[in-house]
Tab-separated table of C-alpha atoms in Angstrom:
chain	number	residue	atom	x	y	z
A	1	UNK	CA	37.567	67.797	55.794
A	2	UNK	CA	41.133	68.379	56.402
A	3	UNK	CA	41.340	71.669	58.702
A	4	UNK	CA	45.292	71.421	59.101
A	5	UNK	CA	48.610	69.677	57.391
A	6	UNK	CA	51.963	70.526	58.893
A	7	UNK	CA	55.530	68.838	59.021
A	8	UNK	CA	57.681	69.047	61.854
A	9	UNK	CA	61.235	67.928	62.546
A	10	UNK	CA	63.285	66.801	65.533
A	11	UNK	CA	65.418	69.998	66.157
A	12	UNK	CA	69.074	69.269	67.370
A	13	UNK	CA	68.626	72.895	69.893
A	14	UNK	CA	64.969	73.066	70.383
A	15	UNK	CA	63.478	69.713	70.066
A	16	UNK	CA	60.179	68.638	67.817
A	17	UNK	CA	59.609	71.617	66.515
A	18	UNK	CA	56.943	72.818	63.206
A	19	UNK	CA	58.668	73.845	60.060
A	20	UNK	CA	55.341	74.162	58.065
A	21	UNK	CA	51.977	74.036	58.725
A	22	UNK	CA	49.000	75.105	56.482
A	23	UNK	CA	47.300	77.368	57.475
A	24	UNK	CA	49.766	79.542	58.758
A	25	UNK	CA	49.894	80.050	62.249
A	26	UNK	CA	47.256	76.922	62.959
A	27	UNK	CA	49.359	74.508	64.824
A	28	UNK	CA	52.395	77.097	66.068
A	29	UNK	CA	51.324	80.415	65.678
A	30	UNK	CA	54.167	82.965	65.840
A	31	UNK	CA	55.009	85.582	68.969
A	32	UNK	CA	53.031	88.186	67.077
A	33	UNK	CA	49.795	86.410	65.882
A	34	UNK	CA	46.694	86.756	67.792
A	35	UNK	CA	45.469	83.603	66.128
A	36	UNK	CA	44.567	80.483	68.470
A	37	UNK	CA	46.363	77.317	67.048
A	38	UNK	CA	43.810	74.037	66.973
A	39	UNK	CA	45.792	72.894	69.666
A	40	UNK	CA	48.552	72.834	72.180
A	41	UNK	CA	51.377	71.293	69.909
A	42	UNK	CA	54.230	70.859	72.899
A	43	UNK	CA	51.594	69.000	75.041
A	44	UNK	CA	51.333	66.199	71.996
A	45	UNK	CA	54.936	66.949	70.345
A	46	UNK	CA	55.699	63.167	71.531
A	47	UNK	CA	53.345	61.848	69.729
A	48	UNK	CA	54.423	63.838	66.580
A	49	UNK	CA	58.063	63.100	66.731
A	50	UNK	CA	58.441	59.838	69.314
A	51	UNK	CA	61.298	58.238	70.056
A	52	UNK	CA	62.706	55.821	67.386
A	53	UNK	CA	61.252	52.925	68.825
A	54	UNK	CA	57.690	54.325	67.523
A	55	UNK	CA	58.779	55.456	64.217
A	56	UNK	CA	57.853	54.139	61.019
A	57	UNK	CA	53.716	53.460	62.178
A	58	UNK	CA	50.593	55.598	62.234
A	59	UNK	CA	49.928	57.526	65.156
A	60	UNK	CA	46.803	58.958	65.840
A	61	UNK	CA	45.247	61.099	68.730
A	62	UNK	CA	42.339	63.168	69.431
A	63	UNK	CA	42.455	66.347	71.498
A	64	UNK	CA	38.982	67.909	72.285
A	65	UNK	CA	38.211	69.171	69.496
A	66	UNK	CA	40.249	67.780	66.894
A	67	UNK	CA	41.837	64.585	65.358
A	68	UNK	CA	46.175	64.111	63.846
A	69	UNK	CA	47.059	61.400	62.086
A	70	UNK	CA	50.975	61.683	62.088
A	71	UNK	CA	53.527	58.801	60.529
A	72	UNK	CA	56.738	59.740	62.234
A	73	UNK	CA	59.883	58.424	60.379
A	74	UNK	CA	63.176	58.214	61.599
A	75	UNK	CA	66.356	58.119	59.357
A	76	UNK	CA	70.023	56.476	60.483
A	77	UNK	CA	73.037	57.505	58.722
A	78	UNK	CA	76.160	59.015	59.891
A	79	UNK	CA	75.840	62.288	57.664
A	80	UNK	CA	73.421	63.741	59.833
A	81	UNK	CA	73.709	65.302	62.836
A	82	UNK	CA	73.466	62.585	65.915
A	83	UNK	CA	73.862	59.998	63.319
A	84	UNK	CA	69.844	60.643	62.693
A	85	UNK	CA	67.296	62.185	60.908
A	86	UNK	CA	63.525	62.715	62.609
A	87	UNK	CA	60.686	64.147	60.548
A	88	UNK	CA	56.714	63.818	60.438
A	89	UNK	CA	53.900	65.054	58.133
A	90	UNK	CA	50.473	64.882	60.094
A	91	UNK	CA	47.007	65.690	58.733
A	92	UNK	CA	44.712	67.752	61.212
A	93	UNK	CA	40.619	66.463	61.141
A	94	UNK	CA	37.775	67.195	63.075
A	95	UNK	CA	37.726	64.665	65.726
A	96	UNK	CA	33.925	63.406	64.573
A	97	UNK	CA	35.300	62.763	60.675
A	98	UNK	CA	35.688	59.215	60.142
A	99	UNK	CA	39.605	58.455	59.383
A	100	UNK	CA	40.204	55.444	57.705
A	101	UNK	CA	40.809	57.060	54.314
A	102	UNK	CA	43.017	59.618	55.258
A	103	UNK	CA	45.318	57.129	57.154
A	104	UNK	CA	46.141	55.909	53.999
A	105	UNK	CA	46.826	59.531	52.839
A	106	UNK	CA	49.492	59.911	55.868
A	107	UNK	CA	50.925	56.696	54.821
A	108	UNK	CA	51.391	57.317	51.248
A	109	UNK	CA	52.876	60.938	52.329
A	110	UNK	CA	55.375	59.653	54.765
A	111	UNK	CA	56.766	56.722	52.312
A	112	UNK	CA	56.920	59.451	49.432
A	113	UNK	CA	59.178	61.553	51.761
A	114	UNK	CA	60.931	58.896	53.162
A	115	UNK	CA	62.010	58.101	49.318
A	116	UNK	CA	62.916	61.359	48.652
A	117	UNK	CA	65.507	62.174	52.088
A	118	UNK	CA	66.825	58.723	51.001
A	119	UNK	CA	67.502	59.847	47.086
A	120	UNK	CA	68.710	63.071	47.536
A	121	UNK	CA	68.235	64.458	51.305
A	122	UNK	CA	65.289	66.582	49.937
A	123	UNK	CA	64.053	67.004	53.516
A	124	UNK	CA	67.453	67.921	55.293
A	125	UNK	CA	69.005	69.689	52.619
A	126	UNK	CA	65.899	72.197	52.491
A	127	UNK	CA	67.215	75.465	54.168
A	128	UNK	CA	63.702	77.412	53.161
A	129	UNK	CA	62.522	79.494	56.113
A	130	UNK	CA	59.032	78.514	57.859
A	131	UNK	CA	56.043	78.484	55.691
A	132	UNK	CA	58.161	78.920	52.274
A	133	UNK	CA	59.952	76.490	50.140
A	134	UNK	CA	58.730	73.255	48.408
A	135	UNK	CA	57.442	71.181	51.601
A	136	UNK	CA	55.378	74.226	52.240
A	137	UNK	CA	53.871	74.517	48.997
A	138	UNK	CA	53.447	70.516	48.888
A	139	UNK	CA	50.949	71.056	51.896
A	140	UNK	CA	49.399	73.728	50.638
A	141	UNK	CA	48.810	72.007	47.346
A	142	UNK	CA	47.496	69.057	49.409
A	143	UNK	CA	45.535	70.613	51.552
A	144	UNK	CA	43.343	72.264	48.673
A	145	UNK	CA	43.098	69.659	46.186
A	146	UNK	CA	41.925	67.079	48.935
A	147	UNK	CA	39.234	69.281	50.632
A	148	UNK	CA	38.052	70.568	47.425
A	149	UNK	CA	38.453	67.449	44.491
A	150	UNK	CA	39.373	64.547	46.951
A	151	UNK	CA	42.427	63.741	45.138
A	152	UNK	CA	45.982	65.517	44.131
A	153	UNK	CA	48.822	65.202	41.593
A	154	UNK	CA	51.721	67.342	42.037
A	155	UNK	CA	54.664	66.942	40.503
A	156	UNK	CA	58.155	66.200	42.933
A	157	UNK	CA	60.828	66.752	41.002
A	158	UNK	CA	61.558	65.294	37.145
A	159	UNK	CA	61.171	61.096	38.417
A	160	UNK	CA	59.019	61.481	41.049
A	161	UNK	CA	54.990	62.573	41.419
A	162	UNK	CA	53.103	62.851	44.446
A	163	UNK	CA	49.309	60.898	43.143
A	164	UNK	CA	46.762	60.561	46.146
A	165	UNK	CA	43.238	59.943	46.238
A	166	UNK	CA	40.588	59.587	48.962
A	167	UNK	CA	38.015	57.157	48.370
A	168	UNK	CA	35.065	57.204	50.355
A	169	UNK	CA	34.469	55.232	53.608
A	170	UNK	CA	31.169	53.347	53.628
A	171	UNK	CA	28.986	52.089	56.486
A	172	UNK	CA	29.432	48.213	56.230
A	173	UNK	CA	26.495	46.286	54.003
A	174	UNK	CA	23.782	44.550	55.773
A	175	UNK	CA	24.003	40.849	56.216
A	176	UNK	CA	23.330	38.980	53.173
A	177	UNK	CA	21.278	35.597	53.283
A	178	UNK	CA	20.834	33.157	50.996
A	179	UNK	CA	17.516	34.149	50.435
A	180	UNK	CA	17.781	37.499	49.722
A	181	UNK	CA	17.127	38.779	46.512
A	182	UNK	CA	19.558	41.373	45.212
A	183	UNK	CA	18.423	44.113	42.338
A	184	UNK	CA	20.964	46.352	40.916
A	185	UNK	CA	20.671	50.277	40.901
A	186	UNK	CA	23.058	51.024	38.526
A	187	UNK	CA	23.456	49.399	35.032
A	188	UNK	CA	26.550	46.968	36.443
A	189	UNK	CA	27.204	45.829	32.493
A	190	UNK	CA	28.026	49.859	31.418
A	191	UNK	CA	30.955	49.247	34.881
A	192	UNK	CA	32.288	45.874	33.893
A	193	UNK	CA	35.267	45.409	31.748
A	194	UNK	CA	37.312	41.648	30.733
A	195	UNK	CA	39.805	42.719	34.083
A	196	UNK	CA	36.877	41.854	36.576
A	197	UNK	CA	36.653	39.047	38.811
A	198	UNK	CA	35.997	35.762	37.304
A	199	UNK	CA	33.188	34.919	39.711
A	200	UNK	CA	31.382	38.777	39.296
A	201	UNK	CA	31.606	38.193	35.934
A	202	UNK	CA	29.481	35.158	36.362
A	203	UNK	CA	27.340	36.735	38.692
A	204	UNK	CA	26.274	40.241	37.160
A	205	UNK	CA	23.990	38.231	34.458
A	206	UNK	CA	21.800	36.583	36.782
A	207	UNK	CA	21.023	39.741	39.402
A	208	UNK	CA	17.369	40.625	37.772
A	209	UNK	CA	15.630	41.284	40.718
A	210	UNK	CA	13.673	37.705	40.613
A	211	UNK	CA	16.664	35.159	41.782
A	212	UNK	CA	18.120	34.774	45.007
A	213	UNK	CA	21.315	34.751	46.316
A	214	UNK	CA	21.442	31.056	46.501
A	215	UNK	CA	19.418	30.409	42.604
A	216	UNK	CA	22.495	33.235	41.504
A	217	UNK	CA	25.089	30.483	42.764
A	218	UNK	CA	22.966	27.654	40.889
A	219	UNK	CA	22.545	29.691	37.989
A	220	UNK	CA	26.367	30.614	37.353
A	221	UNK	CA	27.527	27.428	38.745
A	222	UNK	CA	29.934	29.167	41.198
A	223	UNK	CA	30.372	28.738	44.617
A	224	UNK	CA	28.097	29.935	46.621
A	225	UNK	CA	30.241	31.467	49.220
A	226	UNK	CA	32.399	33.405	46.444
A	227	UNK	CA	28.847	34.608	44.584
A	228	UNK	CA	28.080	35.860	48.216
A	229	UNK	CA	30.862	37.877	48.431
A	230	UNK	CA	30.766	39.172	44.971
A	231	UNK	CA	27.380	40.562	46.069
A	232	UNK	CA	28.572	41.977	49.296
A	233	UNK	CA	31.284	44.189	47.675
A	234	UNK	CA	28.479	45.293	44.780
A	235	UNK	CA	26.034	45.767	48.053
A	236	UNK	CA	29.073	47.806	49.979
A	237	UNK	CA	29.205	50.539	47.486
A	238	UNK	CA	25.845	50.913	47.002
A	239	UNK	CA	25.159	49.129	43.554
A	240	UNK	CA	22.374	46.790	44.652
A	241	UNK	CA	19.462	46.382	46.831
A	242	UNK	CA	18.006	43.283	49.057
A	243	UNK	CA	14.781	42.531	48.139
A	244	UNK	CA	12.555	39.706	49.636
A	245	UNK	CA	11.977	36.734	47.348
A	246	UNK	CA	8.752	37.183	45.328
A	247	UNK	CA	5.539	35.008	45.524
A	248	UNK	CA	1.676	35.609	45.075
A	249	UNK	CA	1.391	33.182	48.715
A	250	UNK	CA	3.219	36.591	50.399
A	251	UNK	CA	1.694	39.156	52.344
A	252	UNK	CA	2.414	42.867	52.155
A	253	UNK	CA	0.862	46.041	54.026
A	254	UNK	CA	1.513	49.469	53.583
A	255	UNK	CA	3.313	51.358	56.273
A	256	UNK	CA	3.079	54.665	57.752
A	257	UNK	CA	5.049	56.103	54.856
A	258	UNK	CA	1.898	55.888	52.542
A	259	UNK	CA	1.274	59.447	52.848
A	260	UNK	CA	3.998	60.261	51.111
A	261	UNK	CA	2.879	58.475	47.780
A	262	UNK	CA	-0.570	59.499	48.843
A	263	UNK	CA	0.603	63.315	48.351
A	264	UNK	CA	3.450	62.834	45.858
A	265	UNK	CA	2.868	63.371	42.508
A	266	UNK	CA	5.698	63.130	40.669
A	267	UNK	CA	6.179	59.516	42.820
A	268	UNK	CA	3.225	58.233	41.364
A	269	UNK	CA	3.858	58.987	37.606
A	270	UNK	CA	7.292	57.149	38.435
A	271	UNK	CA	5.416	54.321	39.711
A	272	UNK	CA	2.900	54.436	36.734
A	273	UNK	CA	6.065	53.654	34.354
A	274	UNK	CA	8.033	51.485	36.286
A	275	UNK	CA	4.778	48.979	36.561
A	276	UNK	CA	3.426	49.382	33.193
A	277	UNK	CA	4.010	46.126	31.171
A	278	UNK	CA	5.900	45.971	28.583
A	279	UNK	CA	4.058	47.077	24.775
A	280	UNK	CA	5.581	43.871	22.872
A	281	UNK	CA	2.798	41.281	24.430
A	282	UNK	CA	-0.189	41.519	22.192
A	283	UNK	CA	-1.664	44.054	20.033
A	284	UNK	CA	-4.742	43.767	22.716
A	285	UNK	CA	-2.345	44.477	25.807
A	286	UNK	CA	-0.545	47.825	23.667
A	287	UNK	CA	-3.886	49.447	23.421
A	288	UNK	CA	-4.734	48.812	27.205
A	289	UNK	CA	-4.930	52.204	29.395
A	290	UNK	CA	-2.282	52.909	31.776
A	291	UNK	CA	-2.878	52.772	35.075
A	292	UNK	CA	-3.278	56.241	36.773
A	293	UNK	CA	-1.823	57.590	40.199
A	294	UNK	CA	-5.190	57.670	41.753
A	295	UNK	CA	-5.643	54.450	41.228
A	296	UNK	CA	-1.999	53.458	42.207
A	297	UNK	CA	-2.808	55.035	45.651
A	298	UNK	CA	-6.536	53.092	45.378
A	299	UNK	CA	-4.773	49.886	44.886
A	300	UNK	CA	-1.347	49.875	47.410
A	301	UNK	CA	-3.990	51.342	50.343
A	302	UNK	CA	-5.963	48.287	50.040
A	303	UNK	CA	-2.969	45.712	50.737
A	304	UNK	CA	-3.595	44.420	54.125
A	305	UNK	CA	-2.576	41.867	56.895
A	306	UNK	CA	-3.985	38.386	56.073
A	307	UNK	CA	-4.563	38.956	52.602
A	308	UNK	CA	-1.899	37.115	49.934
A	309	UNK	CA	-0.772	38.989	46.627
A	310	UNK	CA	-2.588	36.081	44.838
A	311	UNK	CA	-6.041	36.939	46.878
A	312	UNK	CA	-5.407	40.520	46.336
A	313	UNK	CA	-4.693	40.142	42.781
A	314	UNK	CA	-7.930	37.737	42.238
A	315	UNK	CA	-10.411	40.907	43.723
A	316	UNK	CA	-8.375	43.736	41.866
A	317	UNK	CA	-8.011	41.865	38.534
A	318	UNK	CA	-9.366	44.563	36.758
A	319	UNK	CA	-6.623	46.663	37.322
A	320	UNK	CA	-3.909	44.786	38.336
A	321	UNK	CA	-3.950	43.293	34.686
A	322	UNK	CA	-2.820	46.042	33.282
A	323	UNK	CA	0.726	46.467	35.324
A	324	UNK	CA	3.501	44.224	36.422
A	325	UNK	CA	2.474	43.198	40.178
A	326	UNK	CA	6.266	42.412	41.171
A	327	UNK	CA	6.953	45.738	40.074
A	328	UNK	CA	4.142	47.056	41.873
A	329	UNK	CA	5.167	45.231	44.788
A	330	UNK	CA	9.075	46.077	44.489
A	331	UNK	CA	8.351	49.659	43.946
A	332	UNK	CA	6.498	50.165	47.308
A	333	UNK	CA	9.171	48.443	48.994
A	334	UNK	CA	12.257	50.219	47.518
A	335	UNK	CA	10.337	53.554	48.327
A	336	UNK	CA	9.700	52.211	52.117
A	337	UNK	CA	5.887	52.287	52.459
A	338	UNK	CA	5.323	48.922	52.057
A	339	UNK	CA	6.639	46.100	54.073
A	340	UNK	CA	6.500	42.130	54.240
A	341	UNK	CA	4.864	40.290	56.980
A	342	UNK	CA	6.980	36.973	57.042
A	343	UNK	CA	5.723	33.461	58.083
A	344	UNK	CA	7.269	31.543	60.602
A	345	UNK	CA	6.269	28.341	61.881
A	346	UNK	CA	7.068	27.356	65.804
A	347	UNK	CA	6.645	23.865	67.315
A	348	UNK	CA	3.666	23.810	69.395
A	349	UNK	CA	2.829	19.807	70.483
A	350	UNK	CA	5.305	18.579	72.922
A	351	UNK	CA	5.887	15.316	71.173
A	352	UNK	CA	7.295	17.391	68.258
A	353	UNK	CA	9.277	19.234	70.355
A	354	UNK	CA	10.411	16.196	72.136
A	355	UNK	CA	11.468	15.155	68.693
A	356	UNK	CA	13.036	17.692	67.518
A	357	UNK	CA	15.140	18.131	70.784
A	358	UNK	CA	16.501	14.240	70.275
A	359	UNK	CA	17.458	15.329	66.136
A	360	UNK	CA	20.306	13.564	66.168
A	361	UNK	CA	18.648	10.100	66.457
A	362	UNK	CA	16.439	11.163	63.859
A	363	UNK	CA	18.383	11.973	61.467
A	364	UNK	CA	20.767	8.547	62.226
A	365	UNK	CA	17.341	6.606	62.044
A	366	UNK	CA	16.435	8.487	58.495
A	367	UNK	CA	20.153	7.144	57.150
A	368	UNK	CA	19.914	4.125	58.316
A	369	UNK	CA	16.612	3.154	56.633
A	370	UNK	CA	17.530	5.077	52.990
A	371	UNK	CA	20.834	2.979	53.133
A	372	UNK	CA	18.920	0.095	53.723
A	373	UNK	CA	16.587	0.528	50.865
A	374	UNK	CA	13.519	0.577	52.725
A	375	UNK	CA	10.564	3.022	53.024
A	376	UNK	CA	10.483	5.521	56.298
A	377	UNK	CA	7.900	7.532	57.427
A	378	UNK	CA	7.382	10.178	55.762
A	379	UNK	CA	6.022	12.766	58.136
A	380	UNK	CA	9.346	11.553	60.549
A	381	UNK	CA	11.773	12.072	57.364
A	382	UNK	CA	9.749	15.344	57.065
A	383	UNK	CA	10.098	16.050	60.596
A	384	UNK	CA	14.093	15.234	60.640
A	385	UNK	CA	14.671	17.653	57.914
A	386	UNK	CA	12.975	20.527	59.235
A	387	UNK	CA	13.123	20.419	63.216
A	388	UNK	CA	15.920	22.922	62.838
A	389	UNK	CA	13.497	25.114	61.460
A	390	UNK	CA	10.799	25.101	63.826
A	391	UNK	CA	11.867	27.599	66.359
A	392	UNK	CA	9.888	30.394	65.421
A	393	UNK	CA	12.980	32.350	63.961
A	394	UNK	CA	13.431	31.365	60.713
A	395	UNK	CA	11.248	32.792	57.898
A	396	UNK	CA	9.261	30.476	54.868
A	397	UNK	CA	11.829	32.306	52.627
A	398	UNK	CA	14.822	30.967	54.304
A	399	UNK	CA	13.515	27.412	55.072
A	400	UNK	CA	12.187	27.343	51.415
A	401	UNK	CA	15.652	28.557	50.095
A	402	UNK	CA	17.210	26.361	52.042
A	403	UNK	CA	15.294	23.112	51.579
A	404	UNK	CA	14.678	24.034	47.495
A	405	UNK	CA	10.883	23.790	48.303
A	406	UNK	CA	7.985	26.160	47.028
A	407	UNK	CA	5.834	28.082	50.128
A	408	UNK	CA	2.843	25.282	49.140
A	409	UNK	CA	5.187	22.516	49.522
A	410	UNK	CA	6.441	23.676	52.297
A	411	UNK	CA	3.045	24.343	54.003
A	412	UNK	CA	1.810	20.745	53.352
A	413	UNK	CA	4.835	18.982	54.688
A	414	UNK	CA	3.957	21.171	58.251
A	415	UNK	CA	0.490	20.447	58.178
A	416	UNK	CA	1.164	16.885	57.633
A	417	UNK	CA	3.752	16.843	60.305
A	418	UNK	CA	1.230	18.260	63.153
A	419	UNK	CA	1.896	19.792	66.576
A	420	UNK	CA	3.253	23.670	64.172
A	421	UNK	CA	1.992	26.769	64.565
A	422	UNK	CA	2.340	29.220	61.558
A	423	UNK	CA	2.604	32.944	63.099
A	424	UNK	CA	2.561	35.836	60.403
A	425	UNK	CA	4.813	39.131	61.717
């Protein structure tokens, strides 16, 4: 929130001084006011109206309490008085509010003013006393349209309108990974028009909730850094979640969030429609009954460590049958009282280890017998291809998406190799 806008001048007689400042009296209160100002304006006046050499950039300071963001502008020409022209329109925050939008309001300010001294000295010619006059009621107009709609049109004069806007600051996305799977929140095909990226445009048609970053790419035959970054600027303002890729060989267990959906309601009638499956199947599947919230709660409490969705699907087929289990799954995630426990497989034998330290000869052995036509070993090839893996810190999704292999092809290839320890966390 903006608590202050005022613009100041450099004064031939008295220096930088404050010709208007909204609200009155907040930055340069008069003799007779008893109101405190938000802060000691000749202590920072340098910083307000600097010498030339720090015109024309954005200043900003904090005091203790309270953050300016000033663009000082300086003007040469011989029609004004010490062949020179000083002026500054700063914006007042509270030194906690993030900034980065509003420097772009100062900016936008200071150019518009600059443009109108230079057209027809609107700035110098102004003879209005304090706190009256068009720059005063420009601030004031500013001042309430930004705190209270976020954005402002006011019109200058007949060619020229003031149009600002403040668009919200986000925290940054988290890291995207090939493997992650992103699922939209918002219908993305109501936002889209012709004007959009090429690449989003290619994108938005494959993010269902069920492909990966890296099958998106394959699937719109784009490249996959430019699909990633399409995805990052959906994921930045909020449009899409990261979801872990789907399989009945994963493991979920509730977390301590349970109790919520154990007391909620209203949750679990959102839950019972977002997992029913769809009425279109079979006449036999239409006439099936719904599942209810009881035994919603029955069925997420009994997920557990060391149990896989297809196990848990096998002893609960009863139920289960009648709902969508990625939906079942996905739901407890987005509402955070489930979570994955990931596999990761770690190099236990030292003779793997010693061959996966010495990778480089592997992998120049592995060439040299495919360009040669003949037939390697397979658990070495195996071994070549995956000792980058086998560190403990990369996850079956990721070495999966990586290597285009399922989680049972994966699993056979390490059993085969020997000497790798699968840890679930």
């Amino acid at each position: 929130m903006i608590r202050a806008i005022f613009f100041s001048i450099f004064d031939i007689n008295e220096g930088p001084k404050v010709l208007h400042q909204v609200p009155a009296d907040s930055i340069a209160p008069s003799p007779s006011s008893s109101q405190t100002p938000l802060f000691h304006f000749p202590s920072v006046s340098s910083y307000i109206i600097p010498r030339p050499e720090f015109c024309s950039r954005l200043i900003t300071f904090c005091t203790p309490t309270h953050r300016v963001l000033s663009h000082p502008v300086c003007l040469q020409s011989s029609s004004y008085p010490r062949n020179a022209y000083t002026f500054s329109i700063a914006l007042v925050l509270d030194a906690s509010t993030p900034f980065a939008s509003y420097a772009t309001v100062t900016l936008k300010l200071a150019s518009l003013l600059q443009t109108l001294e230079e057209q027809s000295r609107f700035l110098s010619r102004d003879v209005s006393a304090p706190n009256t006059g068009k720059i005063y009621a420009l601030c004031e107009i500013l001042l309430e349209d930004l705190n209270n709609y976020c954005e402002s049109m006011i019109p200058i004069d007949d060619s020229n309108t003031l149009n600002i806007k403040l668009f919200p600051t986000y925290p940054p996305p988290p890291p995207l990974y090939a493997y992650h799977v992103p699922l939209s929140t918002v219908r993305l095909d109501k936002l889209t028009d012709p004007n959009w990226d090429l690449t989003m445009l290619r994108v938005l048609p494959h993010i269902d909730g069920v492909n990966s970053v890296k099958q998106i790419s394959l699937l719109a035959d784009a490249d996959y850094k430019l699909v990633r970054k399409a995805i990052e600027h959906l994921l930045y303002y909020g449009c899409l979640l990261l979801l872990d890729i789907f399989s009945f060989s994963a493991t979920y267990a509730p977390t301590a969030e349970i109790a919520s959906f154990v007391e909620d309601a209203e949750m679990q009638e959102e839950c019972a429609r977002y997992v029913a499956l769809a009425p279109e199947a079979t006449d036999e599947l239409s006439e099936r009954v719904p599942v209810s919230g009881f035994e919603l709660v029955e069925l997420y409490l009994n997920l557990k460590q060391g149990q896989t969705i297809k196990s848990f699907y096998l002893e609960h087929a009863e139920k289960m049958d009648r709902l969508d289990v990625r939906r079942f799954i996905t739901f407890g995630v987005i509402k955070g009282f489930l979570y994955r426990i990931h596999k990761y497989a770690i190099a236990t034998s030292p003779a793997v280890r010693r061959k996966r330290d010495h990778k480089t000869k592997s992998r120049q052995k592995a060439k040299i017998s495919i360009a040669a036509g003949t037939q390697t070993n397979e658990t070495d090839a195996d071994l070549a291809e995956l000792e980058g893996f086998l560190d403990g810190t990369h996850s079956f999704d990721e070495i999966c998406t990586e290597l285009m292999v399922s989680d049972q092809e994966l699993t056979a290839r390490l059993k085969a190799i020997g000497g790798v320890q699968i840890i679930y966390r």
